[in-house]
XYZ file of C-alpha atoms in Angstrom:
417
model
C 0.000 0.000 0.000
C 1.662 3.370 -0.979
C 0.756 6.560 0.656
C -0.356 9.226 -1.953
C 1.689 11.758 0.273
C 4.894 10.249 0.694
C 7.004 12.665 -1.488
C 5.612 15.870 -0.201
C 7.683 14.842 2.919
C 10.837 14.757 3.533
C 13.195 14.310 6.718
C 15.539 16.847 8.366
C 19.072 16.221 6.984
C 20.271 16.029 10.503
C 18.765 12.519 10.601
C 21.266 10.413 8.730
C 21.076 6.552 9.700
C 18.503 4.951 11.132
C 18.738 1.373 12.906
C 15.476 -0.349 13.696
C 15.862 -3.439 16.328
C 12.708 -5.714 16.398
C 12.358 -10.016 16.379
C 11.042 -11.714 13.331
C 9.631 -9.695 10.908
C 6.322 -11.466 10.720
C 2.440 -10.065 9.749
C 1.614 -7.755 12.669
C 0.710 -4.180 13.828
C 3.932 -3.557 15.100
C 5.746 -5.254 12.227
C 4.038 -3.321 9.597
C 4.381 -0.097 11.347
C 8.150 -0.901 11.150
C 7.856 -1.207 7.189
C 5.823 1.842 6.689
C 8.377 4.090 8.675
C 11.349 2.338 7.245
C 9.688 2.930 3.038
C 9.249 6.945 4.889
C 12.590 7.545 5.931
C 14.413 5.782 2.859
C 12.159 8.134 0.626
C 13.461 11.178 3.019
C 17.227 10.456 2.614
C 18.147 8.430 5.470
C 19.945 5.200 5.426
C 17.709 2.846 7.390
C 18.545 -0.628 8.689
C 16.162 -3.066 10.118
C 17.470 -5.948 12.525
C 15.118 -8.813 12.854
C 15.995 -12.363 13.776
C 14.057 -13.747 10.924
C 12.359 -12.498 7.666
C 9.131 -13.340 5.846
C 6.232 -11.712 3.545
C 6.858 -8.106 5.216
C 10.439 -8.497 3.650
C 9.168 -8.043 0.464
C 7.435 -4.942 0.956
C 10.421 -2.973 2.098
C 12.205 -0.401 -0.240
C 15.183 -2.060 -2.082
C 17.355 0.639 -0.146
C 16.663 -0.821 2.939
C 19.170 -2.602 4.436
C 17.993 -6.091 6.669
C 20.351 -7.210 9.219
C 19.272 -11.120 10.261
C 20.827 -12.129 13.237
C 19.646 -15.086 15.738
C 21.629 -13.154 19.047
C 22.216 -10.027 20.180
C 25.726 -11.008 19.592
C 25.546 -11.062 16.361
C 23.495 -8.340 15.738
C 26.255 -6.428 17.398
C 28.846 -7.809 14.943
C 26.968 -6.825 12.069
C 26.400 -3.116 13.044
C 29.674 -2.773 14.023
C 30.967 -4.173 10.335
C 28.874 -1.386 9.467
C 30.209 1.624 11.261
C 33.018 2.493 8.717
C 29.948 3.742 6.681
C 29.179 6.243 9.128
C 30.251 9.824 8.706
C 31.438 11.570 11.987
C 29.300 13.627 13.621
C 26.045 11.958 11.907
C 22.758 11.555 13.816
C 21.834 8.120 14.326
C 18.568 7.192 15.431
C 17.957 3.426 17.141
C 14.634 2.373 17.923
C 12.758 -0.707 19.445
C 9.006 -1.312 19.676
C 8.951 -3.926 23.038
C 11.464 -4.789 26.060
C 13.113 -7.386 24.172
C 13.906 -5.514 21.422
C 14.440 -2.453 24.165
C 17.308 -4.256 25.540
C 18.645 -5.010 22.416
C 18.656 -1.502 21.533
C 20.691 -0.327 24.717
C 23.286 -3.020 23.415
C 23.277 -1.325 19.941
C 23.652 2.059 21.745
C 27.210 1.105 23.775
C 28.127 -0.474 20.063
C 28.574 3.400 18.386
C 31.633 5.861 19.217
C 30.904 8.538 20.913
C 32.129 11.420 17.921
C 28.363 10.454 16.481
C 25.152 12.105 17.693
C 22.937 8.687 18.793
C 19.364 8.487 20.253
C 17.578 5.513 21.229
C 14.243 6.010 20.849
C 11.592 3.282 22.357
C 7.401 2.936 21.636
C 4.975 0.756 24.035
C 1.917 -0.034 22.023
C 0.168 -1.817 24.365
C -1.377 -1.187 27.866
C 0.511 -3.998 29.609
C 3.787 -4.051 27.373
C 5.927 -4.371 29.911
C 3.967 -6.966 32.277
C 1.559 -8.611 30.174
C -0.108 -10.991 32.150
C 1.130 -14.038 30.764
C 4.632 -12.613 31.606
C 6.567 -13.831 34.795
C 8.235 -11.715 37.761
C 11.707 -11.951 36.942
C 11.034 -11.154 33.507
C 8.656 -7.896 34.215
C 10.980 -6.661 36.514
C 14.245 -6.784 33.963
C 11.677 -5.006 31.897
C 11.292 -1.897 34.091
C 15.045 -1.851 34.478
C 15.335 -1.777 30.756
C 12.540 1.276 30.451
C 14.500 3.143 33.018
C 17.703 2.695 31.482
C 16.151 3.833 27.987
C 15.389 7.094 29.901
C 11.669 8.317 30.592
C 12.124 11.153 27.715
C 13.412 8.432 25.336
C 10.151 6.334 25.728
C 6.919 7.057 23.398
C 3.589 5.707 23.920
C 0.760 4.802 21.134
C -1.790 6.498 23.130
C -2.920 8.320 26.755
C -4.450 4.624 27.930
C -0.406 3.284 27.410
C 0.891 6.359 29.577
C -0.852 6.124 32.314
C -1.349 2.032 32.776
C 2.478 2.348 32.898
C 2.546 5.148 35.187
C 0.422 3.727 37.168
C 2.235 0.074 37.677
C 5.592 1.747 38.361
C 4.341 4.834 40.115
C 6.364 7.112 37.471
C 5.924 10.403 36.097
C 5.476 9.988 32.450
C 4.235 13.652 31.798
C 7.655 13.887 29.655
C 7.133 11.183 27.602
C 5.090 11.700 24.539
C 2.063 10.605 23.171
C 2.825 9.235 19.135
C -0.644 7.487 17.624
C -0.250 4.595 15.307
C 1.139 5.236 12.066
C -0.212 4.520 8.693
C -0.108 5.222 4.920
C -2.868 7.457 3.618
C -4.803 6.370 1.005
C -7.786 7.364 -1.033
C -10.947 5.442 0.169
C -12.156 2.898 -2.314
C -15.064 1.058 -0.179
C -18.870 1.254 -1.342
C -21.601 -0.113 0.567
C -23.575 -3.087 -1.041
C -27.034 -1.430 0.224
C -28.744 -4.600 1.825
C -29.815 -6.124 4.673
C -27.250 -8.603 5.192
C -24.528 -7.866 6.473
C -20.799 -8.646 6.084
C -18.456 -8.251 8.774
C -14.262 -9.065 8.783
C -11.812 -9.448 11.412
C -8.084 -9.384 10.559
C -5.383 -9.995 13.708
C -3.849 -12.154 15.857
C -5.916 -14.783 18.272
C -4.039 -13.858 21.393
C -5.966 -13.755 24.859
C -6.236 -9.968 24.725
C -8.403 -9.672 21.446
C -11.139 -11.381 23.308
C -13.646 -10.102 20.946
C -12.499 -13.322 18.981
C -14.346 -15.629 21.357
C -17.273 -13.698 21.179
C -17.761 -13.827 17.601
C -19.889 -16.645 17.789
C -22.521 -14.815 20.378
C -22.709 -11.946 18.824
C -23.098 -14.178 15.618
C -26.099 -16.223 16.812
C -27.781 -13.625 19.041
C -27.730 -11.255 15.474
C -29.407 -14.531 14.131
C -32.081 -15.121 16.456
C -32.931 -11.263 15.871
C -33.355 -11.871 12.624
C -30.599 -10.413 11.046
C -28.769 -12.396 8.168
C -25.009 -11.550 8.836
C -21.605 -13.160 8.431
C -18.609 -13.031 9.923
C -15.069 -13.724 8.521
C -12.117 -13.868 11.139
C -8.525 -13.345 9.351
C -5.762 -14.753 11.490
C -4.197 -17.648 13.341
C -2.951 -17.700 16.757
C -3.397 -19.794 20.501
C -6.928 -18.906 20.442
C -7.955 -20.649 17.807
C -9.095 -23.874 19.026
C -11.430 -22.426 21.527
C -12.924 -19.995 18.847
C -13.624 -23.277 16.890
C -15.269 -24.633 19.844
C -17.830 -21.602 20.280
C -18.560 -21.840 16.892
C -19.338 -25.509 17.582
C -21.567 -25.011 20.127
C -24.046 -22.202 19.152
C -23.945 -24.069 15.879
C -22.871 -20.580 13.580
C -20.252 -22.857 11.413
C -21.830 -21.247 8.038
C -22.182 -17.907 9.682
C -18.885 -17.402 11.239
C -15.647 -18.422 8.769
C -11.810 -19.349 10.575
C -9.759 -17.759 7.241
C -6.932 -18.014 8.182
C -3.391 -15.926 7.579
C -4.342 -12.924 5.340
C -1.607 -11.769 3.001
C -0.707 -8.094 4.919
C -0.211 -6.970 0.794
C -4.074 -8.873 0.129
C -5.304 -6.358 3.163
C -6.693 -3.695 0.687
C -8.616 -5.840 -2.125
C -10.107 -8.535 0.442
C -11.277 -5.802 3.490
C -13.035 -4.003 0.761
C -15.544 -5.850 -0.082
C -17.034 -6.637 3.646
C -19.683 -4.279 4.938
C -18.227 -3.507 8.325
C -14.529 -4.069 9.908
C -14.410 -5.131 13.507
C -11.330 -5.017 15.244
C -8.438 -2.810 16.906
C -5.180 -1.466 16.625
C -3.439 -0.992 13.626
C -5.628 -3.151 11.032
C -8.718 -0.993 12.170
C -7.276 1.875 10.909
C -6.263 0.440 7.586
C -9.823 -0.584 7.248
C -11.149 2.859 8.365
C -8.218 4.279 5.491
C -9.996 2.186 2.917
C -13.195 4.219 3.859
C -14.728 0.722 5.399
C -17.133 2.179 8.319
C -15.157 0.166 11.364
C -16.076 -1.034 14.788
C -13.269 -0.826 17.269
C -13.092 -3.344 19.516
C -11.841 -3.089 23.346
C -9.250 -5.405 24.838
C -10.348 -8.131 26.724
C -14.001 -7.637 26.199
C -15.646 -10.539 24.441
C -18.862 -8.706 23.328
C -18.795 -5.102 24.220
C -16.635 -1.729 22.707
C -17.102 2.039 22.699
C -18.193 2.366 18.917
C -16.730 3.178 16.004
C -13.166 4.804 15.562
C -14.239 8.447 15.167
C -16.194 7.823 17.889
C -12.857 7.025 20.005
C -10.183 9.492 21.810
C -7.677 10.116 18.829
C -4.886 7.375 19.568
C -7.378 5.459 20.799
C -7.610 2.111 18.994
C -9.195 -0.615 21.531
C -7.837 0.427 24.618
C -9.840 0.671 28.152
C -10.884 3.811 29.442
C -11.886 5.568 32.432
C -15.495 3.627 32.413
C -16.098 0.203 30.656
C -17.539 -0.071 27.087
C -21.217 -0.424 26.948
C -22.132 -0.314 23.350
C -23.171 -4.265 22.614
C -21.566 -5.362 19.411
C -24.913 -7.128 18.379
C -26.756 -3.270 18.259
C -24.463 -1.827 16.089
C -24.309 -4.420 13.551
C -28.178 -4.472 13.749
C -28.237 -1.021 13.639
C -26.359 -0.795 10.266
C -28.366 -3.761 8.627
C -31.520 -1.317 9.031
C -29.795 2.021 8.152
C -30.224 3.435 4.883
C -27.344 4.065 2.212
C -26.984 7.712 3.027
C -26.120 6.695 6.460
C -23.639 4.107 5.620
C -22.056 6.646 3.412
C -21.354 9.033 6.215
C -20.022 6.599 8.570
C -18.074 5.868 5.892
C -16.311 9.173 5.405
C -16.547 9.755 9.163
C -14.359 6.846 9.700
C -11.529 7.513 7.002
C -11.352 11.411 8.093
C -10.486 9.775 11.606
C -7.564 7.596 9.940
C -6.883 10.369 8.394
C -5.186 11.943 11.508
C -3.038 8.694 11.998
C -0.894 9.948 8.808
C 3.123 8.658 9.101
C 4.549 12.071 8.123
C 2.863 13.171 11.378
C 4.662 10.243 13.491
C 7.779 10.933 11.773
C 8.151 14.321 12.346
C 7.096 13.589 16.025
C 10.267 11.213 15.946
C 13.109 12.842 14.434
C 11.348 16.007 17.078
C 12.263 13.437 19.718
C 15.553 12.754 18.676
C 16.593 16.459 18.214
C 15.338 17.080 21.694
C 17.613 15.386 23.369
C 17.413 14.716 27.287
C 19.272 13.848 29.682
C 19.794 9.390 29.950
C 21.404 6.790 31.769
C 24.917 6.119 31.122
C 26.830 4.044 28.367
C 27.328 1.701 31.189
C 24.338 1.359 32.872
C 22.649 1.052 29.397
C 25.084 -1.775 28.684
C 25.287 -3.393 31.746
C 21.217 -3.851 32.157
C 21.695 -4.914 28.106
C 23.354 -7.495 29.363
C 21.727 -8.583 32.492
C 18.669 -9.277 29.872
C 20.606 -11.283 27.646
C 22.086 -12.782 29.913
C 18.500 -13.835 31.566
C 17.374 -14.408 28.061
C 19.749 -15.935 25.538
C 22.468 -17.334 27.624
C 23.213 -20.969 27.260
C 22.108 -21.832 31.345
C 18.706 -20.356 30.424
C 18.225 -22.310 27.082
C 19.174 -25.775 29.051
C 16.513 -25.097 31.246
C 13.590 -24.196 28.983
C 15.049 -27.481 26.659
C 15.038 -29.485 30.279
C 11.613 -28.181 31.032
C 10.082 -28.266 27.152
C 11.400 -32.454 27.648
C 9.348 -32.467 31.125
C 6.223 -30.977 29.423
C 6.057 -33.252 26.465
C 6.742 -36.395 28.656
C 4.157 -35.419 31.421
């Protein structure tokens, strides 16, 4: 997908090489986002590198002037940027960033890597609520996590939204006021959806099944409770993940199997031509507002709610993309589809353009300029070594071959049991 306004923007010169530390490089909000501002900065001037562990369809969609770094350890990612620094002028800004702890600590590894006659500025999003203790996570591992935040450095820390700020403010009892707010990024497009004007109505999902995109599960209530209103609709849920199996199951149970479709892996490049043709887009984060770009009147969902949201994305705070607010959602997802299966065309039409002037505002020459902003504005951070001594605790606690003999050890016990 190219954005219409790409070469009406163009970066500071100031911003010379950009390194972009991240795991594998697979379909995702946060691994797209990392291919959309890689394409921007390319097309600005900058030499941009992105470090993943692995590669796979996103690969293809990145400029040819990109450079990809593989590596499987931090180790060797460090070898291979430091092949690289010869390339570097003196005195050139170099930008790191790194979208999650892991890659976080990665990043403070990369920073230690760079002599200090260059200007370098490790930059760091959090795109979830819970990024740094998600609830699946254990203790050891959420508290290297705030030690890595804190040795990024408060002003070197972005979040997608106000929701992000302050559940992390909140858990470590921090003042975040100095950290910025940076919505989502995506390409701008012209919108190309029309409604179909019937009844029926045709609703698409396109994410991950992880715990925290309950709506998933509810699919199948909403489903047959639509049904036993009367209203014909169908559902089609893009995506593969560890909640499939129980998704299955609903579906099973309330007996919506030609009603509600498991499709599988979409195709991030198929995103455009397939969510175009449904009549509404449920979901969150960044594939809702790719929907909402195409002009497809979207729903966004709220995390861990099975069957409730807050309405539609222009409806929602401006960064805003399924996150819980002050009060719980209370809009059932059951109304609104009913609600547009009985509006007319003229309606449909508005939502329409209501939705896409909302995605709209999530333009990446906005989020850009908010970036290389950050990185001119430098703060005060942490120290070389602190940076690369926590960098190292986390490796240590996460790569190191004591750790790996215990999760084979336990992964035997598991399998045997």
């Amino acid at each position: 997908m190219t954005d219409i306004r790409h070469a009406q923007h163009s970066a500071p010169q100031l911003l010379t090489e950009v390194f972009m530390v991240y795991g594998s490089l697979r379909t995702g909000g946060i691994e797209t986002l990392i291919v959309r501002v890689a394409n921007f900065f390319v097309s600005s001037g900058a030499r941009v590198s992105v470090c993943c562990d692995s590669v796979g369809e996103l690969d293809s969609m990145l400029e040819d002037q990109v450079n990809v770094i593989c590596y499987s350890e931090t180790s060797d990612l460090i070898r291979s940027i430091s092949a690289h620094l010869g390339d570097i002028r003196i005195g050139s800004h170099v930008l790191i960033m790194s979208f999650d702890a892991i890659s976080a600590a990665r990043g403070l590894m990369v920073e230690t890597v760079f002599p200090k006659n260059l200007q370098v500025i490790h930059l760091s999003g959090i795109f979830h609520p819970r990024a740094y203790f998600m609830t699946s996570e254990r203790a050891d591992r959420v508290f290297l996590n705030h030690l890595v935040a804190n040795a990024v450095g408060r002003e070197q820390l972005y979040f997608m939204n106000l929701e992000c700020r302050e559940s992390h403010s909140k858990r470590w009892n921090a003042d975040f006021s100095t950290s910025p707010v940076l919505a989502l990024p995506i390409n701008i497009l012209e919108p190309t959806w029309q409604s179909s004007n019937k009844a029926n109505v045709r609703v698409v999902s396109v994410g991950r099944l992880v715990d925290f995109k309950s709506y998933n599960l509810g699919v199948a209530r909403i489903v047959s409770d639509c049904l036993n209103r009367g209203i014909q609709v169908t559902w089609d849920i893009y995506g593969d993940g560890p909640l499939r199996s129980l998704i299955e199951a609903e579906i099973e149970t309330l007996g919506v199997a030609g009603n509600v479709r498991l499709m599988g892996v979409l195709e991030y490049s198929s995103f455009p031509e397939i969510v175009v043709n449904y009549d509404l887009f449920v979901g969150m984060g960044t594939a809702a507002l790719e929907a909402a770009m195409l002009g497809v009147p979207t729903i966004c969902v709220t995390i861990d709610e099975a069957t409730r949201c807050y309405g539609y994305l222009h409806e929602l705070p401006h960064g805003n993309v399924g996150e819980l607010q002050e009060y719980p959602p209370t809009l059932e997802l059951a109304d609104l589809i009913q609600e547009y299966s009985e509006s007319a065309q003229e309606w449909r039409s508005n939502f329409s353009q209501q939705c896409h002037a909302a995605a709209e505002r999530y333009g990446i020459p906005v989020f850009a300029e908010a970036l290389i902003k950050m990185a001119v504005n430098t703060h005060a951070s942490p120290t070389r070594l602190v940076k690369r001594l926590v960098g190292e605790l986390y490796c240590l606690a996460t790569e190191s071959y004591a750790v790996k003999a215990i999760r084979s050890h336990l992964s035997k016990r598991a399998r045997s049991a």
